[in-house]
PDB file of N, CA and C in Angstrom:
ATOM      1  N   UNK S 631      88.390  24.453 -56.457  1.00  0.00           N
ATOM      2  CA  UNK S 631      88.906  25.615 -55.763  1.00  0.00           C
ATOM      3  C   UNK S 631      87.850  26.199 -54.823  1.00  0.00           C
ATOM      4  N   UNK S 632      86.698  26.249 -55.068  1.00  0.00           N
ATOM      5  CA  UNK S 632      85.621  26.745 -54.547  1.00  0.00           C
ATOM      6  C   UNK S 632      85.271  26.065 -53.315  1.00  0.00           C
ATOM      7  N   UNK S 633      85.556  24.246 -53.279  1.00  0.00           N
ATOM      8  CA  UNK S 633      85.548  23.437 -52.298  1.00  0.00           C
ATOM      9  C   UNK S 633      86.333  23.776 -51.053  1.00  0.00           C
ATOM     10  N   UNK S 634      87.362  24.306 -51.612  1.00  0.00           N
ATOM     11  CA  UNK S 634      88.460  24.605 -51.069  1.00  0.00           C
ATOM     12  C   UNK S 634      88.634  25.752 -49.691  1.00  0.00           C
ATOM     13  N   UNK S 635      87.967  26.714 -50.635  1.00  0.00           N
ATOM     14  CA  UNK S 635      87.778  28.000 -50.133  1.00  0.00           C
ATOM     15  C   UNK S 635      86.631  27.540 -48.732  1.00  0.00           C
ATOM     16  N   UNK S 636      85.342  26.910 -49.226  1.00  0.00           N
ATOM     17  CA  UNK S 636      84.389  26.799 -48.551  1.00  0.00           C
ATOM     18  C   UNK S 636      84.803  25.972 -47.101  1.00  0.00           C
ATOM     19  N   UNK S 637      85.897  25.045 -47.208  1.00  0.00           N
ATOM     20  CA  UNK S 637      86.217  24.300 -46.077  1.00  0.00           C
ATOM     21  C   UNK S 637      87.437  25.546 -45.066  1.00  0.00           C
ATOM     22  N   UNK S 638      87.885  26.574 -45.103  1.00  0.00           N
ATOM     23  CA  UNK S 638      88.760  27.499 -45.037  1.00  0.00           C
ATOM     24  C   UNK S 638      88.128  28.041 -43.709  1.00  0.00           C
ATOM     25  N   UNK S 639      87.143  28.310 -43.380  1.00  0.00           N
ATOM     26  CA  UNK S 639      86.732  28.522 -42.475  1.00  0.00           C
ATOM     27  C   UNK S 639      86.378  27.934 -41.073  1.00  0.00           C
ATOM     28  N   UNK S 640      86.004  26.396 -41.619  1.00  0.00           N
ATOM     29  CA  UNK S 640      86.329  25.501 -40.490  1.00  0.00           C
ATOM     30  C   UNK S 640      87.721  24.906 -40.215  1.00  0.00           C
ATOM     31  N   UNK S 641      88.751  24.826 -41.036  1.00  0.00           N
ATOM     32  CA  UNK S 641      90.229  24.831 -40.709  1.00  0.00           C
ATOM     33  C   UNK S 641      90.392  26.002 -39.953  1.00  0.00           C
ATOM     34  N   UNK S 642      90.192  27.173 -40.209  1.00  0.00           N
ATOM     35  CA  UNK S 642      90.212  28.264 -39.881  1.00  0.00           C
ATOM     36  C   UNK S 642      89.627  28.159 -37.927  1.00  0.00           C
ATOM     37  N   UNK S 643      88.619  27.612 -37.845  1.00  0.00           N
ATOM     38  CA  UNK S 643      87.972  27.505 -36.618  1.00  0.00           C
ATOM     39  C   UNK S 643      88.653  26.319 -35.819  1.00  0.00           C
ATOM     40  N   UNK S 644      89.512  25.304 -36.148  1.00  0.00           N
ATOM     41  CA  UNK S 644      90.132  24.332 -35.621  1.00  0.00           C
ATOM     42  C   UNK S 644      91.304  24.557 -35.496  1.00  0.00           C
ATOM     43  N   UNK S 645      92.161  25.539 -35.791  1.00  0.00           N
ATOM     44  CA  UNK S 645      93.703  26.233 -35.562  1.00  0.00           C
ATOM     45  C   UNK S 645      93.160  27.021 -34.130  1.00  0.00           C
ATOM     46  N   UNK S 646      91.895  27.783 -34.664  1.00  0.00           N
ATOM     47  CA  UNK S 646      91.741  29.075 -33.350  1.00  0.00           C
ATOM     48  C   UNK S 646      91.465  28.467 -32.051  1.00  0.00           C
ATOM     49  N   UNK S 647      90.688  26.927 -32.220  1.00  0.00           N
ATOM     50  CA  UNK S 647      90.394  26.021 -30.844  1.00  0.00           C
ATOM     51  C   UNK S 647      91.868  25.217 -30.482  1.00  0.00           C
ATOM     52  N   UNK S 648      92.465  25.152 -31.241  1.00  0.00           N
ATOM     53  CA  UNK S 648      93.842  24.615 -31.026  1.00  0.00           C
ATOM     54  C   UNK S 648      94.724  25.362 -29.789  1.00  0.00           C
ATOM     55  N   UNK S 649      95.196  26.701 -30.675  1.00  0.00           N
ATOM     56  CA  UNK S 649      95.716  27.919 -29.949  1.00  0.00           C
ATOM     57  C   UNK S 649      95.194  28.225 -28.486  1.00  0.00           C
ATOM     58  N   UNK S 650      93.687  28.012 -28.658  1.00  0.00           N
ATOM     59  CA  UNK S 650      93.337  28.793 -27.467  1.00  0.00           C
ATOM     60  C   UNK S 650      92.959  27.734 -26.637  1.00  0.00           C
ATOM     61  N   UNK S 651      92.285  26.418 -26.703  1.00  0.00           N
ATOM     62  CA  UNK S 651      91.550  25.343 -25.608  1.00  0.00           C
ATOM     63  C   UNK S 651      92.669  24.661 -25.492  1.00  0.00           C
ATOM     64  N   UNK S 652      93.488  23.326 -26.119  1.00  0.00           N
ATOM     65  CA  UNK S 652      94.094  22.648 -26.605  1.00  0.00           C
ATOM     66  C   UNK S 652      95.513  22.569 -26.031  1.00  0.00           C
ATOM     67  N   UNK S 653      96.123  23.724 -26.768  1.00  0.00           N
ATOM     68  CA  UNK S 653      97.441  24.061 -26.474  1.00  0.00           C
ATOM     69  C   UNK S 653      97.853  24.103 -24.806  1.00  0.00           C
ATOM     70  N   UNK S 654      96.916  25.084 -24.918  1.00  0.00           N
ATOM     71  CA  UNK S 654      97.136  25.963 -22.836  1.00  0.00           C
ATOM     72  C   UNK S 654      96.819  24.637 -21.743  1.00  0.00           C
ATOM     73  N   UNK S 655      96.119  23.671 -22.330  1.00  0.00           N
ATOM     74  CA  UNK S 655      95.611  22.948 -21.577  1.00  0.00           C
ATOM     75  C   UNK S 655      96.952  21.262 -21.529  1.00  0.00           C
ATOM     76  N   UNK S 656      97.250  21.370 -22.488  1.00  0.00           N
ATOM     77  CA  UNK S 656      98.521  20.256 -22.611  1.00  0.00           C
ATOM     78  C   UNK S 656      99.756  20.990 -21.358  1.00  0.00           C
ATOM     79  N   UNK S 657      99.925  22.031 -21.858  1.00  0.00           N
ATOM     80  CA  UNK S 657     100.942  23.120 -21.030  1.00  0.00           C
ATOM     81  C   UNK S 657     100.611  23.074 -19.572  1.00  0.00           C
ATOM     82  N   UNK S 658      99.433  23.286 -19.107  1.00  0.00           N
ATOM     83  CA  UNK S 658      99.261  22.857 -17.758  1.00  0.00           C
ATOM     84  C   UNK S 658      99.468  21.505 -17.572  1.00  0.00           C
ATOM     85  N   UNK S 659      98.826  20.722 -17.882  1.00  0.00           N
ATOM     86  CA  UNK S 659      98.945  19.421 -17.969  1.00  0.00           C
ATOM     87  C   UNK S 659     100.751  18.829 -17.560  1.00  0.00           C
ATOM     88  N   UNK S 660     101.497  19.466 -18.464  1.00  0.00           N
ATOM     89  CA  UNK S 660     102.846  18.637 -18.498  1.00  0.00           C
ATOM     90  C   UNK S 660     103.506  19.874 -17.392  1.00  0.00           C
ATOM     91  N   UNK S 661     102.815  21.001 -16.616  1.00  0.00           N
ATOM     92  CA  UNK S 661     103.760  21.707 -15.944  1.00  0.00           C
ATOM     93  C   UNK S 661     103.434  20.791 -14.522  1.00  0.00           C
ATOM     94  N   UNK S 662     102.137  21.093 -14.330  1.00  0.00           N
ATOM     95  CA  UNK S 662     101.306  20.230 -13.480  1.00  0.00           C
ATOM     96  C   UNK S 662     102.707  18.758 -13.370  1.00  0.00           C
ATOM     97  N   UNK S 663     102.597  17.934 -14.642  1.00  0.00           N
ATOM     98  CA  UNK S 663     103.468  17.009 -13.835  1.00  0.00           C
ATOM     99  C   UNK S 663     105.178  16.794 -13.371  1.00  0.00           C
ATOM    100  N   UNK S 664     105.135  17.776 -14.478  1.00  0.00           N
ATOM    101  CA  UNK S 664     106.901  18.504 -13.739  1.00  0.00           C
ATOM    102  C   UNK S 664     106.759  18.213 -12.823  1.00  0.00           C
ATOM    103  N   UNK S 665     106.105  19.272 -12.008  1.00  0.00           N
ATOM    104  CA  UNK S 665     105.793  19.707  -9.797  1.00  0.00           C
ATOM    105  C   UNK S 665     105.864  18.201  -9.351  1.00  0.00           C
ATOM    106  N   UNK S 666     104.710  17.473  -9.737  1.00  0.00           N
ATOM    107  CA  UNK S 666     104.708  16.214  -9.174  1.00  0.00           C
ATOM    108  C   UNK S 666     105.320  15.240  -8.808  1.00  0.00           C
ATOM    109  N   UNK S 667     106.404  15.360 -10.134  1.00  0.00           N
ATOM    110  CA  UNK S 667     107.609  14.168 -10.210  1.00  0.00           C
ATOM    111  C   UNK S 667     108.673  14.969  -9.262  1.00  0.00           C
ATOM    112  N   UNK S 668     109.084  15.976  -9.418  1.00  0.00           N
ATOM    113  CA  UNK S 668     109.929  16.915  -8.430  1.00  0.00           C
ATOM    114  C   UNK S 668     109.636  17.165  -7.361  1.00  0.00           C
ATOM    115  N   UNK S 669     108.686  16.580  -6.602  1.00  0.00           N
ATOM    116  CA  UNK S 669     108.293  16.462  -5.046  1.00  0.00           C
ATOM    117  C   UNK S 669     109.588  16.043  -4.308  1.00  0.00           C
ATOM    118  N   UNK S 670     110.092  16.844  -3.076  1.00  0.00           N
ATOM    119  CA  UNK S 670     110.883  16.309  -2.189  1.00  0.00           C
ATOM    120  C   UNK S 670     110.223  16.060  -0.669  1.00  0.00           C
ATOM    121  N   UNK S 671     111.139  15.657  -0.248  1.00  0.00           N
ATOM    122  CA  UNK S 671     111.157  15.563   1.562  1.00  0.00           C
ATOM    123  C   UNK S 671     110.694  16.547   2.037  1.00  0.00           C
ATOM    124  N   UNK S 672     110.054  17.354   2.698  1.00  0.00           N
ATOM    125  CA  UNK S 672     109.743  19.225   3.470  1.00  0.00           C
ATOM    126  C   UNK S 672     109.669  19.886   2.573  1.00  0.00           C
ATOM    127  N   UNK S 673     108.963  19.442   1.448  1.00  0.00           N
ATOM    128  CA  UNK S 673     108.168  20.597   0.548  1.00  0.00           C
ATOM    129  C   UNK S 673     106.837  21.023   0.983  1.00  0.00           C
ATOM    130  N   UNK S 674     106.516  22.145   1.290  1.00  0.00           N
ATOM    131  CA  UNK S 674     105.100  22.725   1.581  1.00  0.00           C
ATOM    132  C   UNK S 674     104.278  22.983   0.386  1.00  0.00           C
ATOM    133  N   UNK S 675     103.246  21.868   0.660  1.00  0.00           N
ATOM    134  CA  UNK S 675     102.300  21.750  -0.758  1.00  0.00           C
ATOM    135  C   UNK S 675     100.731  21.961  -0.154  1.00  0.00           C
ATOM    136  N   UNK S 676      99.756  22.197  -1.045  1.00  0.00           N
ATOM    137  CA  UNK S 676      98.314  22.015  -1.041  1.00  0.00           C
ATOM    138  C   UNK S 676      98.059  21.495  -1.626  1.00  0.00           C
ATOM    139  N   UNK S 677      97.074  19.947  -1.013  1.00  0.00           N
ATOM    140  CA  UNK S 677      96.584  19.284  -2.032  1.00  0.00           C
ATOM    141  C   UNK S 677      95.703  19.900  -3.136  1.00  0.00           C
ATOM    142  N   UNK S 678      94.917  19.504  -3.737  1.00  0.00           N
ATOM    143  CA  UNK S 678      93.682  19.726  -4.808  1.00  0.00           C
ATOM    144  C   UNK S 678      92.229  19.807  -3.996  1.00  0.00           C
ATOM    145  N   UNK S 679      92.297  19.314  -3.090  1.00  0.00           N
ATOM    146  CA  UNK S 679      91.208  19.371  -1.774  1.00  0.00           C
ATOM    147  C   UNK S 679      91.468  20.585  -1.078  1.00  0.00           C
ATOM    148  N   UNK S 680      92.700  21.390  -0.605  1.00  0.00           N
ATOM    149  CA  UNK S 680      93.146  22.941   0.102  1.00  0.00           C
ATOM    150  C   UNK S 680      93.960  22.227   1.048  1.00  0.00           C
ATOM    151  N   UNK S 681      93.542  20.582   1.299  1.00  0.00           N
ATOM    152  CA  UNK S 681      94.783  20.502   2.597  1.00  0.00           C
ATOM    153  C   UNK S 681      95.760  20.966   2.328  1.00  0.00           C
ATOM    154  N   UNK S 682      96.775  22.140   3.347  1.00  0.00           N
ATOM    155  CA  UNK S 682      97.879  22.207   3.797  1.00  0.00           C
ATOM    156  C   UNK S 682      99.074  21.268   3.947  1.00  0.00           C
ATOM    157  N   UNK S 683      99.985  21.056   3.958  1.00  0.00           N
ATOM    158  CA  UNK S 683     100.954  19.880   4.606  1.00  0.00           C
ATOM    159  C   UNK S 683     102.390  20.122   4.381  1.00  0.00           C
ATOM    160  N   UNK S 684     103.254  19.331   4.814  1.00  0.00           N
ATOM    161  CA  UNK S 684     104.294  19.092   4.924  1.00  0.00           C
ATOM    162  C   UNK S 684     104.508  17.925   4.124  1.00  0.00           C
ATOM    163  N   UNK S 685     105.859  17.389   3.318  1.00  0.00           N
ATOM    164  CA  UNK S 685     105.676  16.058   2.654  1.00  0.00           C
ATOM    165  C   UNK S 685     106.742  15.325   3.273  1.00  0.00           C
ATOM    166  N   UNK S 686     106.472  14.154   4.163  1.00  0.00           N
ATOM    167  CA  UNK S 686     107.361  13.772   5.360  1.00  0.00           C
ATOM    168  C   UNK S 686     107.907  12.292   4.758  1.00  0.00           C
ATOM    169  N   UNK S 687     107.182  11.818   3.716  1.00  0.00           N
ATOM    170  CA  UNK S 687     107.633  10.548   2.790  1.00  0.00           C
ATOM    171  C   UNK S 687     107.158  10.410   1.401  1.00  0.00           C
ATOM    172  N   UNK S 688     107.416   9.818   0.744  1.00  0.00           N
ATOM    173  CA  UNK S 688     107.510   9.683  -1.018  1.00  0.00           C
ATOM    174  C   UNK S 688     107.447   8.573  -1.481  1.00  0.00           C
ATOM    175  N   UNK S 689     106.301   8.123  -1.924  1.00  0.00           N
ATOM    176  CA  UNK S 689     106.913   6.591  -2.378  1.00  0.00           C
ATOM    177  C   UNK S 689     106.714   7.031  -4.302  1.00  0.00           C
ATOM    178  N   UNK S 690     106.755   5.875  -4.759  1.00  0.00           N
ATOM    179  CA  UNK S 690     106.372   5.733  -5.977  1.00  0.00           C
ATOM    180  C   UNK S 690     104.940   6.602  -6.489  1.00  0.00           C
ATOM    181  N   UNK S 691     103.934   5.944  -5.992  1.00  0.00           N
ATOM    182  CA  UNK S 691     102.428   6.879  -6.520  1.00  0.00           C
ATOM    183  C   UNK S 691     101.961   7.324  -4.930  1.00  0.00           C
ATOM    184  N   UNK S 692     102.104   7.645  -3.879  1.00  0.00           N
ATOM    185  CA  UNK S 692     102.489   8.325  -2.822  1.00  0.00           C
ATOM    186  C   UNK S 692     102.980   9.167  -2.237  1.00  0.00           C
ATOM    187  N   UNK S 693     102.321   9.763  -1.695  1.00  0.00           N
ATOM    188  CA  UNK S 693     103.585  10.982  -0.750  1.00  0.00           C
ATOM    189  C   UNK S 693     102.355  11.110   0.891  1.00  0.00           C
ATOM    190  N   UNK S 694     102.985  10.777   1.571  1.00  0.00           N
ATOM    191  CA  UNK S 694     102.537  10.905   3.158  1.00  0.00           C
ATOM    192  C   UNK S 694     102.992  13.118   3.665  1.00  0.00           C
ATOM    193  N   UNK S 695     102.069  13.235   3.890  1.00  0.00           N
ATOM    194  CA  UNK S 695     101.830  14.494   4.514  1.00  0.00           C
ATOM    195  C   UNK S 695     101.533  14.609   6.083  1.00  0.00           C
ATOM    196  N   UNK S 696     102.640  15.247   6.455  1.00  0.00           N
ATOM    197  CA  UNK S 696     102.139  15.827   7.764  1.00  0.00           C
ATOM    198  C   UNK S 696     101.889  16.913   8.064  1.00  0.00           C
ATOM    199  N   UNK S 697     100.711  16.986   8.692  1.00  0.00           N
ATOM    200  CA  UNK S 697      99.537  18.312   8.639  1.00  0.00           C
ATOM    201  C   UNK S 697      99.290  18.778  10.380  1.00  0.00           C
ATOM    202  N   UNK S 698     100.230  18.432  11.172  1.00  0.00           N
ATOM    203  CA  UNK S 698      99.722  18.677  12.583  1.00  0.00           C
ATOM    204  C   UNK S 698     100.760  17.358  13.352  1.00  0.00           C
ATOM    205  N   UNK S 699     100.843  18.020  14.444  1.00  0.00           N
ATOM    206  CA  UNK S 699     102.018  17.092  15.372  1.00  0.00           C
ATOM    207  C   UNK S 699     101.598  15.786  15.464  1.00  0.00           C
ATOM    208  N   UNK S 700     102.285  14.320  14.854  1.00  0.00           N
ATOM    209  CA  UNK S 700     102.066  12.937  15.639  1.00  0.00           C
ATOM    210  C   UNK S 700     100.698  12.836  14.105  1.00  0.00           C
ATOM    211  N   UNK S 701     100.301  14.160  13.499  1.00  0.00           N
ATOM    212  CA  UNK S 701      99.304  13.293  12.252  1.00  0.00           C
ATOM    213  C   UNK S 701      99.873  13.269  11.024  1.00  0.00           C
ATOM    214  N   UNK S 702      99.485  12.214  10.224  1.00  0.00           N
ATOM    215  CA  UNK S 702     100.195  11.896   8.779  1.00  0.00           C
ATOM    216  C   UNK S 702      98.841  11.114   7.896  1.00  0.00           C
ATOM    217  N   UNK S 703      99.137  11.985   6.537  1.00  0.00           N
ATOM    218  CA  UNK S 703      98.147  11.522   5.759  1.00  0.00           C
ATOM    219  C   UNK S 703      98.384  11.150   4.380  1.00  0.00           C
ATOM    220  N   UNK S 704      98.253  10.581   3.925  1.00  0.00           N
ATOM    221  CA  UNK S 704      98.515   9.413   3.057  1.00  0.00           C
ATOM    222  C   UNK S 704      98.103   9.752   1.576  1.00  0.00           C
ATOM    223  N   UNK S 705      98.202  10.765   0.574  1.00  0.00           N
ATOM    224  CA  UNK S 705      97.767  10.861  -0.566  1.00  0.00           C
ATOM    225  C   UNK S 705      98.391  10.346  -1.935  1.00  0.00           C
ATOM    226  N   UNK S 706      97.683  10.070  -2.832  1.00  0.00           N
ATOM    227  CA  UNK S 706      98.499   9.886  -4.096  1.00  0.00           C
ATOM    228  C   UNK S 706      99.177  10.941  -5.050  1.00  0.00           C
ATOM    229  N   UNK S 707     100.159  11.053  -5.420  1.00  0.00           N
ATOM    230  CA  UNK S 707     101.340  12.197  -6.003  1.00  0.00           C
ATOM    231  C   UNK S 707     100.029  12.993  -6.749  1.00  0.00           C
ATOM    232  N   UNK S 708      99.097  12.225  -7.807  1.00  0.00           N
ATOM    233  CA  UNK S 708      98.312  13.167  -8.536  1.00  0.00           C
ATOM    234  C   UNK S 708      97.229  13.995  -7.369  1.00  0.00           C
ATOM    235  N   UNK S 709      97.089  14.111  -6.129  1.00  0.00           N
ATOM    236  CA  UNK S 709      96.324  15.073  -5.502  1.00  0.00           C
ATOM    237  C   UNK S 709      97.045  16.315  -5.007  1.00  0.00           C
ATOM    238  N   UNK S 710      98.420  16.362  -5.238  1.00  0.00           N
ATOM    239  CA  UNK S 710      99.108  17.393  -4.626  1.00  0.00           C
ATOM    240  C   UNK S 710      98.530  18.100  -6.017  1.00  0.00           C
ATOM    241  N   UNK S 711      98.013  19.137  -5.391  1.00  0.00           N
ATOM    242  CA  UNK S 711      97.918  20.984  -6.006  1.00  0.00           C
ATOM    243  C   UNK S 711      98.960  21.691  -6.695  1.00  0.00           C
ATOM    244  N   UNK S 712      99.938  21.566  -5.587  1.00  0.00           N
ATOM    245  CA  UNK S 712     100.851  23.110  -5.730  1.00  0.00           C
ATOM    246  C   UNK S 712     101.971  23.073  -4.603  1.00  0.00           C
ATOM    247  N   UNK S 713     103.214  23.661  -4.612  1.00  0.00           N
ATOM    248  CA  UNK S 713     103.895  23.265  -3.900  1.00  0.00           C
ATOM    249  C   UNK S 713     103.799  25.130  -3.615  1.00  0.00           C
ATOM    250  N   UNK S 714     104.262  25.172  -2.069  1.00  0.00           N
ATOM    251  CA  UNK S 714     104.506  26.035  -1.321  1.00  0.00           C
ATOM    252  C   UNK S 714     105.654  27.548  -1.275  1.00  0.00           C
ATOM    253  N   UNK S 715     105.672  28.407  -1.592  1.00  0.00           N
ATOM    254  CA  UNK S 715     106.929  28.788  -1.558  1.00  0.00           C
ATOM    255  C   UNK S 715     106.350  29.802   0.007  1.00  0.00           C
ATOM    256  N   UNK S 716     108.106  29.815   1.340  1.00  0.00           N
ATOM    257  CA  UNK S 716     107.627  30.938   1.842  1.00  0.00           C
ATOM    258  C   UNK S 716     107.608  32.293   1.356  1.00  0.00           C
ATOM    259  N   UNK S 717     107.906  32.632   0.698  1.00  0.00           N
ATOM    260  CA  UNK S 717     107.766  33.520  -0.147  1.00  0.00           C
ATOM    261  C   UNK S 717     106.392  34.198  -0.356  1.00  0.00           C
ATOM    262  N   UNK S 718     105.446  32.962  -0.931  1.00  0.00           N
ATOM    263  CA  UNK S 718     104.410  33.606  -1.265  1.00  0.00           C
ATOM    264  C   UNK S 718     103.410  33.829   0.241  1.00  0.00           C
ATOM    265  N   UNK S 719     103.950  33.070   1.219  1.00  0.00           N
ATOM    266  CA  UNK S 719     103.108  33.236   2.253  1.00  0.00           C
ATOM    267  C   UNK S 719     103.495  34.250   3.232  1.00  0.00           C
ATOM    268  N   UNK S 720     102.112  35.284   3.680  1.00  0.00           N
ATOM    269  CA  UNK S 720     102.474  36.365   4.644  1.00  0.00           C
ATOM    270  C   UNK S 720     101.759  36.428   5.588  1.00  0.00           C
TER     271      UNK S 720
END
């Protein structure tokens, strides 16, 4: 019983790293790839770098961005950031 008690505290310390590092970090993780897989045609995204863009094609592990008239740039789905709302922009 005493063994018991004495290990209680490091269970105790591996629930609290769970909750707080662990958890939040899976949760981004799988929201993060929601966005990714739900990429369309003229979604306004920022990569993970700050580029700006437009998403003008889609392939499989791809999405082509256009960032400026006649230019197009070529990234893989995991560098898109964040997708755009006008909303948030003023």
């Amino acid at each position: 019983m005493d063994q018991l008690l004495g290990l209680a505290p490091i269970l105790l310390m591996f629930v609290a790293m769970w909750f707080i590092l662990i958890r939040p970090a899976k949760k981004r993780q799988q929201e993060t790839q929601n966005m990714q897989s739900s990429l369309q045609r003229g979604d306004k995204v920022i990569t993970i770098g700050g580029l700006h863009g437009v998403i003008d094609a889609i392939e499989d592990t791809a999405v082509t961005l256009k960032i400026a008239e006649n230019v197009r740039v070529k990234f893989d789905r995991q560098a898109i950031g964040r997708i755009v709302n006008d909303d948030s922009v003023k």
